[in-house]
């Protein structure tokens, strides 16, 4: 599809300024928001730019003012690059909520912010970036942003049909997403009322009703209702074609040559509104009752089912549940004693001591019958075994109040787990910030250490040279003093005359 006039004009204007249009896919994952007012019971996150709108489903607000989402939002956008930088492109982040006063309450915006997502776009893959966006007038939202450059994508269309599929449905956002006064109506005083908001007119293609199909009447052909197998198959094929025609919305299909007879309920032996047709004896099929799953059998061991015999005037027999059978009569002690004496007086002996007689004898004589031991536990993890046992207990529970109490406990456990997850996420983000600061401090300390080592080496070298020169001078002075001492110790006349000659050369 060719780009619209507005898109071509925008691209021409940006190219005239020396900017290159690039197509990006923006994926936004809202994690959670904190600082939600206490009067907001449910909240949703909205991501909007012009006619493009995406939003998450409504989630319950916890007691600490935190709301979590599990949705991922995606949009495609055209960014204009000049050199190595992208032109600014702002998007709106909004939080809409309801107070839960009525079922027909319309959601209203209670916090919003503007953010430039072009600053996080790059032609190279950079992964997901976690952001914390401050909202006005209060609250924060924690989101993850991932951008992908679409190299071979065509320019986007400036049309209202670019709305995400998430924005279509009865639980969509309020029409006040484009209003200027959409922050009213969420103060703590319920007496204050919000001013009317402007409405956004969406494309008519989203709400266009389907064309109505004229109803078709059927008449009974001459000869009465079908009685043979061939007529029954023809009637069945006509019913199948009728269901297919009614399922298609559009222009009416061509009238079928065969029409289905008018179906009326005249006898209590009708099924799903269709009149039963008597069959021949050769066409009768004995119905079979499908096997129930094991969970259903465990839960209904006290019930019995039976099926009525097939009659020529009834095509299918539905099994009916009988009331609970009366309990079996309790065995008296005399009966047990008689059975015990009969077993003990029995001359038959089981082979290997594994029969019922040997088991009963071991039981009555003090030992318990041997029971097969499982080679290993079916669950390697104790937590998994406990979870399966809890699910079985819930399936066997029949008390409604007990199930409701269990549901409330599970909801509380879920809220506690969500709070713990939020606290853990905040702790992780705080630790990441501390780690970044420590990395910066480490880098600075390494630079200062390198400079200090250089200066220390220079100072040490100078000191070493000075000490070496001083040591050499000291050694020379010591040698000179030694020579003087040796000269003074000599008292021979030759040395004396030599000294006199040195002092008085003439």
CSV table of C-alpha atoms in Angstrom, one decimal:
chain,number,residue,atom,x,y,z
A,1,UNK,CA,0.0,0.0,0.0
A,2,UNK,CA,1.3,3.4,-1.0
A,3,UNK,CA,2.1,5.9,1.8
A,4,UNK,CA,-0.5,8.6,2.6
A,5,UNK,CA,-0.2,12.2,1.5
A,6,UNK,CA,0.6,13.3,5.0
A,7,UNK,CA,3.5,10.8,5.3
A,8,UNK,CA,4.9,11.8,1.9
A,9,UNK,CA,4.8,15.5,2.9
A,10,UNK,CA,6.5,14.8,6.3
A,11,UNK,CA,9.2,12.7,4.6
A,12,UNK,CA,9.9,15.4,2.0
A,13,UNK,CA,10.1,18.1,4.7
A,14,UNK,CA,12.5,16.1,6.8
A,15,UNK,CA,14.7,15.2,3.7
A,16,UNK,CA,14.8,18.9,2.8
A,17,UNK,CA,16.2,19.5,6.3
A,18,UNK,CA,18.9,16.8,5.6
A,19,UNK,CA,17.3,14.1,7.8
A,20,UNK,CA,17.0,10.4,6.8
A,21,UNK,CA,13.7,8.5,7.7
A,22,UNK,CA,14.3,5.2,9.4
A,23,UNK,CA,11.7,2.7,10.5
A,24,UNK,CA,11.8,1.3,14.1
A,25,UNK,CA,9.8,-1.2,16.1
A,26,UNK,CA,9.3,-0.1,19.6
A,27,UNK,CA,8.4,-2.8,22.2
A,28,UNK,CA,7.3,-1.5,25.6
A,29,UNK,CA,6.9,-3.7,28.7
A,30,UNK,CA,5.2,-2.0,31.7
A,31,UNK,CA,6.3,-3.8,34.8
A,32,UNK,CA,4.5,-2.0,37.6
A,33,UNK,CA,3.6,1.4,38.9
A,34,UNK,CA,3.8,2.7,42.5
A,35,UNK,CA,2.4,5.8,44.2
A,36,UNK,CA,-1.2,5.0,43.0
A,37,UNK,CA,-3.8,6.9,45.0
A,38,UNK,CA,-5.7,4.9,47.6
A,39,UNK,CA,-9.1,5.5,46.0
A,40,UNK,CA,-8.1,3.8,42.8
A,41,UNK,CA,-9.1,0.1,42.8
A,42,UNK,CA,-8.0,-1.0,39.3
A,43,UNK,CA,-5.6,0.7,36.9
A,44,UNK,CA,-4.3,0.3,33.3
A,45,UNK,CA,-1.3,1.6,31.5
A,46,UNK,CA,-1.7,3.6,28.2
A,47,UNK,CA,0.9,4.3,25.6
A,48,UNK,CA,-0.2,6.9,23.0
A,49,UNK,CA,1.1,9.2,20.3
A,50,UNK,CA,-1.6,10.9,18.2
A,51,UNK,CA,-4.1,8.4,16.9
A,52,UNK,CA,-1.9,5.4,17.9
A,53,UNK,CA,-3.0,4.0,21.2
A,54,UNK,CA,-2.1,0.8,23.1
A,55,UNK,CA,-2.9,-0.2,26.6
A,56,UNK,CA,-2.7,-3.0,29.1
A,57,UNK,CA,-5.6,-4.8,30.8
A,58,UNK,CA,-6.9,-3.5,34.1
A,59,UNK,CA,-5.1,-4.9,37.2
A,60,UNK,CA,-6.0,-4.7,40.9
A,61,UNK,CA,-4.2,-2.1,43.0
A,62,UNK,CA,-2.5,-3.5,46.1
A,63,UNK,CA,-2.7,-2.0,49.6
A,64,UNK,CA,0.7,-0.3,49.2
A,65,UNK,CA,-0.4,1.6,46.1
A,66,UNK,CA,1.3,-0.7,43.6
A,67,UNK,CA,-0.2,-2.2,40.4
A,68,UNK,CA,1.4,-4.9,38.2
A,69,UNK,CA,0.9,-5.8,34.6
A,70,UNK,CA,1.9,-8.8,32.4
A,71,UNK,CA,1.4,-7.3,29.0
A,72,UNK,CA,3.8,-6.3,26.3
A,73,UNK,CA,3.0,-3.4,23.9
A,74,UNK,CA,4.4,-2.9,20.4
A,75,UNK,CA,4.4,0.0,18.0
A,76,UNK,CA,6.2,0.9,14.7
A,77,UNK,CA,7.5,4.4,14.3
A,78,UNK,CA,9.4,6.4,11.7
A,79,UNK,CA,12.4,8.3,13.2
A,80,UNK,CA,14.5,10.9,11.3
A,81,UNK,CA,18.2,10.8,11.7
A,82,UNK,CA,20.6,13.7,11.1
A,83,UNK,CA,24.2,12.5,11.4
A,84,UNK,CA,24.4,10.2,14.4
A,85,UNK,CA,21.4,11.6,16.3
A,86,UNK,CA,17.7,11.2,15.9
A,87,UNK,CA,15.1,13.9,16.0
A,88,UNK,CA,12.9,14.1,19.1
A,89,UNK,CA,9.8,12.0,19.2
A,90,UNK,CA,7.7,12.2,22.3
A,91,UNK,CA,5.1,9.6,23.5
A,92,UNK,CA,2.5,9.9,26.3
A,93,UNK,CA,2.5,7.5,29.2
A,94,UNK,CA,-0.8,7.5,31.1
A,95,UNK,CA,-2.4,5.7,34.0
A,96,UNK,CA,-6.2,5.3,33.9
A,97,UNK,CA,-8.1,3.8,36.8
A,98,UNK,CA,-11.6,3.2,38.2
A,99,UNK,CA,-12.8,3.7,41.8
A,100,UNK,CA,-15.0,0.6,41.7
A,101,UNK,CA,-18.2,2.5,42.7
A,102,UNK,CA,-20.3,1.1,39.8
A,103,UNK,CA,-20.0,-1.4,37.0
A,104,UNK,CA,-20.6,1.2,34.3
A,105,UNK,CA,-17.9,3.5,35.7
A,106,UNK,CA,-15.7,5.0,32.9
A,107,UNK,CA,-11.9,5.0,33.5
A,108,UNK,CA,-10.2,8.3,33.9
A,109,UNK,CA,-6.6,9.4,33.7
A,110,UNK,CA,-5.0,10.2,37.1
A,111,UNK,CA,-1.3,10.4,36.1
A,112,UNK,CA,0.6,11.0,32.9
A,113,UNK,CA,4.0,12.0,31.5
A,114,UNK,CA,5.8,12.8,28.2
A,115,UNK,CA,8.9,10.9,27.2
A,116,UNK,CA,11.2,11.0,24.2
A,117,UNK,CA,11.7,7.4,23.0
A,118,UNK,CA,14.0,8.5,20.1
A,119,UNK,CA,16.8,8.9,22.7
A,120,UNK,CA,16.8,5.1,23.2
A,121,UNK,CA,16.8,4.1,19.5
A,122,UNK,CA,19.9,2.9,17.8
A,123,UNK,CA,20.7,1.1,14.6
A,124,UNK,CA,22.5,-1.5,16.6
A,125,UNK,CA,20.9,-4.0,18.9
A,126,UNK,CA,21.0,-2.7,22.4
A,127,UNK,CA,18.7,-5.1,24.3
A,128,UNK,CA,16.0,-4.0,26.8
A,129,UNK,CA,16.5,-0.9,28.9
A,130,UNK,CA,14.8,-0.5,32.2
A,131,UNK,CA,13.4,3.0,32.9
A,132,UNK,CA,11.7,4.7,35.8
A,133,UNK,CA,9.4,7.5,34.6
A,134,UNK,CA,8.1,10.1,37.0
A,135,UNK,CA,4.4,10.8,36.4
A,136,UNK,CA,2.5,14.0,37.0
A,137,UNK,CA,1.0,14.9,39.5
A,138,UNK,CA,2.2,11.8,41.4
A,139,UNK,CA,3.4,8.2,40.9
A,140,UNK,CA,6.1,6.4,39.0
A,141,UNK,CA,6.0,3.7,36.3
A,142,UNK,CA,8.7,1.1,35.8
A,143,UNK,CA,9.0,0.0,32.1
A,144,UNK,CA,11.3,-1.8,29.8
A,145,UNK,CA,12.1,-0.4,26.3
A,146,UNK,CA,13.5,-2.4,23.4
A,147,UNK,CA,14.0,-0.9,19.9
A,148,UNK,CA,14.7,-2.7,16.7
A,149,UNK,CA,15.6,-1.1,13.4
A,150,UNK,CA,13.5,-2.4,10.5
A,151,UNK,CA,15.8,-2.2,7.6
A,152,UNK,CA,13.5,-3.3,4.7
A,153,UNK,CA,10.2,-1.8,6.0
A,154,UNK,CA,8.0,0.6,4.1
A,155,UNK,CA,7.0,3.9,5.6
A,156,UNK,CA,4.1,3.8,8.0
A,157,UNK,CA,0.6,5.0,7.3
A,158,UNK,CA,-0.9,8.1,9.0
A,159,UNK,CA,-4.3,6.6,9.7
A,160,UNK,CA,-6.6,5.9,12.6
A,161,UNK,CA,-6.6,2.3,11.6
A,162,UNK,CA,-3.1,2.0,13.1
A,163,UNK,CA,-4.7,1.4,16.5
A,164,UNK,CA,-3.5,-1.8,18.2
A,165,UNK,CA,-5.7,-4.8,18.4
A,166,UNK,CA,-5.6,-4.3,22.2
A,167,UNK,CA,-7.6,-1.1,21.9
A,168,UNK,CA,-10.6,-2.9,20.4
A,169,UNK,CA,-13.1,-4.3,22.9
A,170,UNK,CA,-15.7,-3.4,25.6
A,171,UNK,CA,-13.0,-3.0,28.2
A,172,UNK,CA,-11.1,-0.3,26.2
A,173,UNK,CA,-9.8,2.9,27.7
A,174,UNK,CA,-12.0,5.9,28.3
A,175,UNK,CA,-12.7,8.4,25.6
A,176,UNK,CA,-10.9,11.0,27.7
A,177,UNK,CA,-7.4,9.8,26.7
A,178,UNK,CA,-7.0,13.0,24.6
A,179,UNK,CA,-8.7,15.4,27.1
A,180,UNK,CA,-6.9,18.3,28.6
A,181,UNK,CA,-8.7,18.1,32.0
A,182,UNK,CA,-8.3,14.3,32.5
A,183,UNK,CA,-6.6,14.7,35.8
A,184,UNK,CA,-9.7,15.8,37.6
A,185,UNK,CA,-12.0,13.6,39.6
A,186,UNK,CA,-9.4,11.5,41.5
A,187,UNK,CA,-8.9,13.6,44.6
A,188,UNK,CA,-9.6,12.1,48.0
A,189,UNK,CA,-12.9,14.0,48.4
A,190,UNK,CA,-15.6,12.0,46.5
A,191,UNK,CA,-17.9,15.1,46.4
A,192,UNK,CA,-15.7,16.7,43.7
A,193,UNK,CA,-16.8,15.8,40.2
A,194,UNK,CA,-14.7,15.8,37.0
A,195,UNK,CA,-15.5,18.1,34.2
A,196,UNK,CA,-16.8,16.6,30.9
A,197,UNK,CA,-14.0,15.4,28.6
A,198,UNK,CA,-13.6,15.6,24.9
A,199,UNK,CA,-14.1,12.5,22.9
A,200,UNK,CA,-11.9,10.9,20.3
A,201,UNK,CA,-13.7,9.7,17.3
A,202,UNK,CA,-12.2,6.3,16.2
A,203,UNK,CA,-12.4,4.9,12.7
A,204,UNK,CA,-15.8,3.8,11.6
A,205,UNK,CA,-14.2,0.5,10.5
A,206,UNK,CA,-13.9,-0.5,14.2
A,207,UNK,CA,-17.6,-0.2,15.0
A,208,UNK,CA,-19.3,-0.9,11.6
A,209,UNK,CA,-22.2,-3.3,12.1
A,210,UNK,CA,-22.4,-6.4,10.1
A,211,UNK,CA,-25.0,-6.5,7.3
A,212,UNK,CA,-28.2,-8.2,8.3
A,213,UNK,CA,-29.1,-11.4,6.5
A,214,UNK,CA,-32.8,-12.0,5.6
A,215,UNK,CA,-34.4,-14.9,7.4
A,216,UNK,CA,-35.2,-18.0,5.4
A,217,UNK,CA,-38.4,-20.1,5.9
A,218,UNK,CA,-38.6,-23.8,5.2
A,219,UNK,CA,-41.6,-25.8,4.2
A,220,UNK,CA,-42.4,-29.5,4.6
A,221,UNK,CA,-42.1,-31.2,1.2
A,222,UNK,CA,-44.9,-33.5,0.1
A,223,UNK,CA,-44.6,-36.9,1.6
A,224,UNK,CA,-44.0,-36.0,5.2
A,225,UNK,CA,-40.8,-36.2,7.2
A,226,UNK,CA,-37.9,-38.3,5.9
A,227,UNK,CA,-38.0,-41.9,6.9
A,228,UNK,CA,-35.2,-43.6,4.9
A,229,UNK,CA,-31.5,-43.4,5.3
A,230,UNK,CA,-31.0,-41.5,2.0
A,231,UNK,CA,-33.5,-38.9,3.1
A,232,UNK,CA,-31.9,-38.6,6.5
A,233,UNK,CA,-28.5,-38.0,4.9
A,234,UNK,CA,-29.9,-35.4,2.6
A,235,UNK,CA,-31.6,-33.6,5.6
A,236,UNK,CA,-28.3,-33.7,7.5
A,237,UNK,CA,-26.3,-32.2,4.6
A,238,UNK,CA,-29.0,-29.5,4.2
A,239,UNK,CA,-28.6,-28.6,7.9
A,240,UNK,CA,-24.8,-28.5,7.5
A,241,UNK,CA,-25.1,-26.1,4.6
A,242,UNK,CA,-27.5,-24.0,6.5
A,243,UNK,CA,-25.1,-23.6,9.4
A,244,UNK,CA,-22.3,-22.7,7.0
A,245,UNK,CA,-24.5,-20.1,5.3
A,246,UNK,CA,-25.5,-18.5,8.6
A,247,UNK,CA,-21.9,-18.4,9.9
A,248,UNK,CA,-20.8,-16.2,6.9
A,249,UNK,CA,-21.6,-12.4,7.2
A,250,UNK,CA,-22.1,-10.8,3.8
A,251,UNK,CA,-24.4,-11.1,0.8
A,252,UNK,CA,-27.0,-13.9,1.0
A,253,UNK,CA,-26.0,-17.2,-0.6
A,254,UNK,CA,-28.1,-18.8,-3.3
A,255,UNK,CA,-31.2,-20.7,-2.2
A,256,UNK,CA,-30.7,-24.4,-1.9
A,257,UNK,CA,-32.9,-26.6,-3.9
A,258,UNK,CA,-33.4,-28.8,-0.9
A,259,UNK,CA,-35.0,-27.2,2.1
A,260,UNK,CA,-35.1,-28.5,5.6
A,261,UNK,CA,-38.6,-29.3,7.1
A,262,UNK,CA,-40.0,-27.2,9.9
A,263,UNK,CA,-38.8,-28.6,13.2
A,264,UNK,CA,-41.3,-28.6,16.0
A,265,UNK,CA,-41.3,-30.1,19.5
A,266,UNK,CA,-44.5,-32.2,19.9
A,267,UNK,CA,-43.4,-35.0,22.2
A,268,UNK,CA,-41.3,-35.1,25.4
A,269,UNK,CA,-38.9,-37.4,23.5
A,270,UNK,CA,-37.3,-34.6,21.5
A,271,UNK,CA,-33.6,-33.7,21.8
A,272,UNK,CA,-32.2,-30.1,21.4
A,273,UNK,CA,-35.3,-28.9,19.6
A,274,UNK,CA,-35.3,-31.6,16.8
A,275,UNK,CA,-38.1,-34.1,16.3
A,276,UNK,CA,-37.0,-37.7,16.6
A,277,UNK,CA,-37.4,-39.9,13.6
A,278,UNK,CA,-38.2,-43.6,13.9
A,279,UNK,CA,-35.5,-45.8,12.4
A,280,UNK,CA,-35.4,-49.3,11.1
A,281,UNK,CA,-34.1,-52.2,13.1
A,282,UNK,CA,-31.0,-52.5,10.8
A,283,UNK,CA,-30.2,-48.8,11.4
A,284,UNK,CA,-30.2,-49.0,15.2
A,285,UNK,CA,-26.9,-48.4,16.9
A,286,UNK,CA,-26.3,-49.3,20.5
A,287,UNK,CA,-25.0,-46.1,22.2
A,288,UNK,CA,-21.8,-46.4,24.4
A,289,UNK,CA,-21.1,-44.3,27.5
A,290,UNK,CA,-17.8,-42.6,27.2
A,291,UNK,CA,-15.3,-43.5,29.9
A,292,UNK,CA,-15.0,-40.8,32.6
A,293,UNK,CA,-11.6,-39.5,33.6
A,294,UNK,CA,-10.0,-40.9,36.8
A,295,UNK,CA,-10.5,-37.6,38.7
A,296,UNK,CA,-14.2,-37.7,38.0
A,297,UNK,CA,-14.4,-41.4,39.0
A,298,UNK,CA,-12.6,-40.7,42.3
A,299,UNK,CA,-15.0,-37.8,43.1
A,300,UNK,CA,-18.2,-39.8,42.3
A,301,UNK,CA,-17.5,-43.3,43.6
A,302,UNK,CA,-20.8,-43.3,45.4
A,303,UNK,CA,-22.9,-42.6,42.3
A,304,UNK,CA,-24.1,-45.1,39.7
A,305,UNK,CA,-25.2,-44.6,36.1
A,306,UNK,CA,-27.4,-46.5,33.9
A,307,UNK,CA,-28.6,-46.2,30.3
A,308,UNK,CA,-32.1,-46.8,29.1
A,309,UNK,CA,-32.6,-49.3,26.3
A,310,UNK,CA,-32.8,-47.9,22.7
A,311,UNK,CA,-36.3,-47.8,21.4
A,312,UNK,CA,-37.4,-47.2,17.7
A,313,UNK,CA,-38.9,-43.8,18.6
A,314,UNK,CA,-35.8,-42.5,20.4
A,315,UNK,CA,-32.5,-42.0,18.6
A,316,UNK,CA,-30.3,-41.4,21.7
A,317,UNK,CA,-30.6,-42.4,25.3
A,318,UNK,CA,-29.0,-40.0,27.9
A,319,UNK,CA,-27.7,-41.7,31.1
A,320,UNK,CA,-29.3,-40.4,34.3
A,321,UNK,CA,-27.8,-40.4,37.7
A,322,UNK,CA,-29.5,-42.4,40.4
A,323,UNK,CA,-29.7,-41.2,44.0
A,324,UNK,CA,-27.1,-42.5,46.4
A,325,UNK,CA,-27.6,-46.2,47.2
A,326,UNK,CA,-28.2,-47.0,50.9
A,327,UNK,CA,-25.1,-47.9,52.9
A,328,UNK,CA,-24.3,-51.5,53.4
A,329,UNK,CA,-25.3,-53.1,56.7
A,330,UNK,CA,-22.6,-53.1,59.4
A,331,UNK,CA,-21.1,-56.5,60.2
A,332,UNK,CA,-21.6,-57.8,63.6
A,333,UNK,CA,-18.9,-59.1,65.9
A,334,UNK,CA,-20.4,-62.6,65.7
A,335,UNK,CA,-20.1,-62.6,61.9
A,336,UNK,CA,-16.4,-61.6,62.2
A,337,UNK,CA,-15.7,-64.3,64.8
A,338,UNK,CA,-17.4,-66.9,62.6
A,339,UNK,CA,-15.4,-65.8,59.6
A,340,UNK,CA,-12.2,-65.9,61.7
A,341,UNK,CA,-12.9,-69.4,63.0
A,342,UNK,CA,-13.7,-70.6,59.4
A,343,UNK,CA,-10.4,-69.3,58.1
A,344,UNK,CA,-8.4,-70.8,61.0
A,345,UNK,CA,-10.1,-74.2,60.6
A,346,UNK,CA,-9.5,-74.2,56.8
A,347,UNK,CA,-7.1,-76.9,55.8
A,348,UNK,CA,-6.1,-75.2,52.5
A,349,UNK,CA,-2.8,-73.5,52.5
A,350,UNK,CA,-1.7,-70.8,50.1
A,351,UNK,CA,1.4,-71.4,48.0
A,352,UNK,CA,4.3,-69.5,49.3
A,353,UNK,CA,2.2,-67.8,52.0
A,354,UNK,CA,1.0,-65.0,49.6
A,355,UNK,CA,-2.7,-65.9,49.3
A,356,UNK,CA,-5.6,-64.4,51.1
A,357,UNK,CA,-5.7,-67.1,53.8
A,358,UNK,CA,-2.1,-66.5,54.8
A,359,UNK,CA,-2.6,-62.7,54.8
A,360,UNK,CA,-5.6,-63.0,57.1
A,361,UNK,CA,-3.8,-65.4,59.4
A,362,UNK,CA,-0.8,-63.0,59.7
A,363,UNK,CA,-3.2,-60.1,60.4
A,364,UNK,CA,-5.1,-61.9,63.2
A,365,UNK,CA,-2.0,-63.3,64.8
A,366,UNK,CA,-0.4,-59.9,65.2
A,367,UNK,CA,1.5,-59.4,62.0
A,368,UNK,CA,0.3,-57.1,59.2
A,369,UNK,CA,0.0,-58.4,55.6
A,370,UNK,CA,2.8,-57.6,53.3
A,371,UNK,CA,2.2,-54.6,51.1
A,372,UNK,CA,4.1,-53.7,48.0
A,373,UNK,CA,6.7,-50.9,48.5
A,374,UNK,CA,7.2,-48.4,45.8
A,375,UNK,CA,10.8,-48.4,44.5
A,376,UNK,CA,10.9,-44.6,44.4
A,377,UNK,CA,8.7,-41.6,45.1
A,378,UNK,CA,6.7,-40.4,42.1
A,379,UNK,CA,7.8,-36.8,43.0
A,380,UNK,CA,11.5,-36.0,43.2
A,381,UNK,CA,10.7,-32.7,44.8
A,382,UNK,CA,8.9,-32.4,48.1
A,383,UNK,CA,7.4,-29.1,47.2
A,384,UNK,CA,5.9,-30.6,44.0
A,385,UNK,CA,4.4,-33.5,45.9
A,386,UNK,CA,2.9,-31.0,48.4
A,387,UNK,CA,1.4,-29.0,45.6
A,388,UNK,CA,-0.2,-32.0,43.9
A,389,UNK,CA,-1.6,-33.2,47.3
A,390,UNK,CA,-3.1,-29.7,47.8
A,391,UNK,CA,-4.7,-29.8,44.4
A,392,UNK,CA,-6.2,-33.2,45.1
A,393,UNK,CA,-7.6,-31.9,48.3
A,394,UNK,CA,-9.2,-28.9,46.5
A,395,UNK,CA,-10.7,-31.2,43.9
A,396,UNK,CA,-12.2,-33.4,46.6
A,397,UNK,CA,-13.6,-30.4,48.6
A,398,UNK,CA,-17.4,-30.0,48.2
A,399,UNK,CA,-18.0,-27.2,50.8
A,400,UNK,CA,-18.5,-23.9,49.0
A,401,UNK,CA,-17.5,-21.8,52.0
A,402,UNK,CA,-14.3,-23.8,52.4
A,403,UNK,CA,-13.5,-23.2,48.7
A,404,UNK,CA,-14.2,-19.5,49.1
A,405,UNK,CA,-11.9,-19.3,52.1
A,406,UNK,CA,-9.3,-21.2,50.2
A,407,UNK,CA,-9.6,-18.7,47.3
A,408,UNK,CA,-9.3,-15.7,49.7
A,409,UNK,CA,-6.1,-17.3,51.2
A,410,UNK,CA,-4.7,-17.9,47.7
A,411,UNK,CA,-5.5,-14.3,46.7
A,412,UNK,CA,-3.7,-13.0,49.8
A,413,UNK,CA,-0.7,-15.3,49.0
A,414,UNK,CA,-0.7,-13.9,45.5
A,415,UNK,CA,-0.7,-10.3,46.8
A,416,UNK,CA,2.1,-11.1,49.2
A,417,UNK,CA,4.1,-12.7,46.4
A,418,UNK,CA,3.6,-9.7,44.2
A,419,UNK,CA,4.7,-7.3,46.9
A,420,UNK,CA,7.8,-9.5,47.5
A,421,UNK,CA,8.5,-9.5,43.8
A,422,UNK,CA,8.1,-5.7,43.6
A,423,UNK,CA,10.4,-5.3,46.6
A,424,UNK,CA,12.9,-7.6,45.1
A,425,UNK,CA,12.8,-5.7,41.8
A,426,UNK,CA,13.3,-2.4,43.5
A,427,UNK,CA,16.2,-4.0,45.5
A,428,UNK,CA,17.8,-5.3,42.3
A,429,UNK,CA,17.5,-1.9,40.6
A,430,UNK,CA,19.0,-0.2,43.7
A,431,UNK,CA,21.8,-2.7,43.7
A,432,UNK,CA,22.4,-2.1,40.0
A,433,UNK,CA,22.7,1.7,40.6
A,434,UNK,CA,25.1,1.0,43.5
A,435,UNK,CA,27.1,-1.3,41.3
A,436,UNK,CA,27.3,1.4,38.6
A,437,UNK,CA,28.5,4.0,41.2
A,438,UNK,CA,31.0,1.5,42.5
A,439,UNK,CA,32.3,0.9,39.0
A,440,UNK,CA,32.7,4.6,38.4
A,441,UNK,CA,34.5,5.0,41.8
A,442,UNK,CA,36.8,2.1,41.0
A,443,UNK,CA,37.7,3.6,37.6
A,444,UNK,CA,38.5,7.0,39.3
A,445,UNK,CA,40.6,5.3,42.0
A,446,UNK,CA,42.5,3.4,39.3
A,447,UNK,CA,43.3,6.6,37.4
A,448,UNK,CA,44.4,8.4,40.6
A,449,UNK,CA,46.5,5.3,41.6
A,450,UNK,CA,48.3,5.4,38.2
A,451,UNK,CA,49.1,9.1,38.6
A,452,UNK,CA,50.3,8.6,42.1
A,453,UNK,CA,52.5,5.7,41.1
A,454,UNK,CA,54.1,7.8,38.3
A,455,UNK,CA,54.8,10.6,40.7
A,456,UNK,CA,56.2,8.2,43.3
A,457,UNK,CA,58.5,6.6,40.8
A,458,UNK,CA,59.8,10.0,39.7
A,459,UNK,CA,60.3,11.1,43.3
A,460,UNK,CA,61.9,7.8,44.3
A,461,UNK,CA,64.3,7.9,41.3
A,462,UNK,CA,65.4,11.4,42.2
A,463,UNK,CA,65.9,10.4,45.9
A,464,UNK,CA,67.8,7.4,44.9
A,465,UNK,CA,70.2,9.4,42.6
A,466,UNK,CA,70.7,11.9,45.4
A,467,UNK,CA,71.4,9.2,47.9
A,468,UNK,CA,73.9,7.5,45.5
A,469,UNK,CA,75.8,10.7,45.0
A,470,UNK,CA,75.9,11.4,48.7
A,471,UNK,CA,77.2,7.9,49.4
A,472,UNK,CA,80.0,8.3,46.8
A,473,UNK,CA,81.0,11.6,48.3
A,474,UNK,CA,81.0,10.0,51.8
A,475,UNK,CA,83.2,7.2,50.5
A,476,UNK,CA,85.7,9.5,48.9
A,477,UNK,CA,85.9,11.6,52.1
A,478,UNK,CA,86.5,8.4,54.1
A,479,UNK,CA,89.3,7.3,51.8
A,480,UNK,CA,90.9,10.7,52.1
A,481,UNK,CA,90.8,10.6,55.9
A,482,UNK,CA,92.3,7.2,55.9
A,483,UNK,CA,95.2,8.4,53.8
A,484,UNK,CA,95.8,11.3,56.1
A,485,UNK,CA,95.9,9.0,59.1
A,486,UNK,CA,98.4,6.7,57.4
A,487,UNK,CA,100.6,9.6,56.5
A,488,UNK,CA,100.6,10.9,60.1
A,489,UNK,CA,101.6,7.6,61.5
A,490,UNK,CA,104.9,7.6,59.6
A,491,UNK,CA,107.8,9.2,61.6
A,492,UNK,CA,110.8,8.3,59.6
A,493,UNK,CA,113.4,11.2,58.7
A,494,UNK,CA,112.8,10.5,55.0
A,495,UNK,CA,109.2,11.4,55.4
A,496,UNK,CA,110.1,14.4,57.5
A,497,UNK,CA,112.6,15.7,54.9
A,498,UNK,CA,110.1,15.0,52.2
A,499,UNK,CA,107.6,17.1,54.1
A,500,UNK,CA,110.2,19.9,54.6
A,501,UNK,CA,111.0,19.8,50.9
A,502,UNK,CA,107.3,20.1,50.1
A,503,UNK,CA,106.9,23.1,52.5
A,504,UNK,CA,110.2,24.8,51.6
A,505,UNK,CA,111.1,24.0,48.1
A,506,UNK,CA,114.0,26.6,47.9
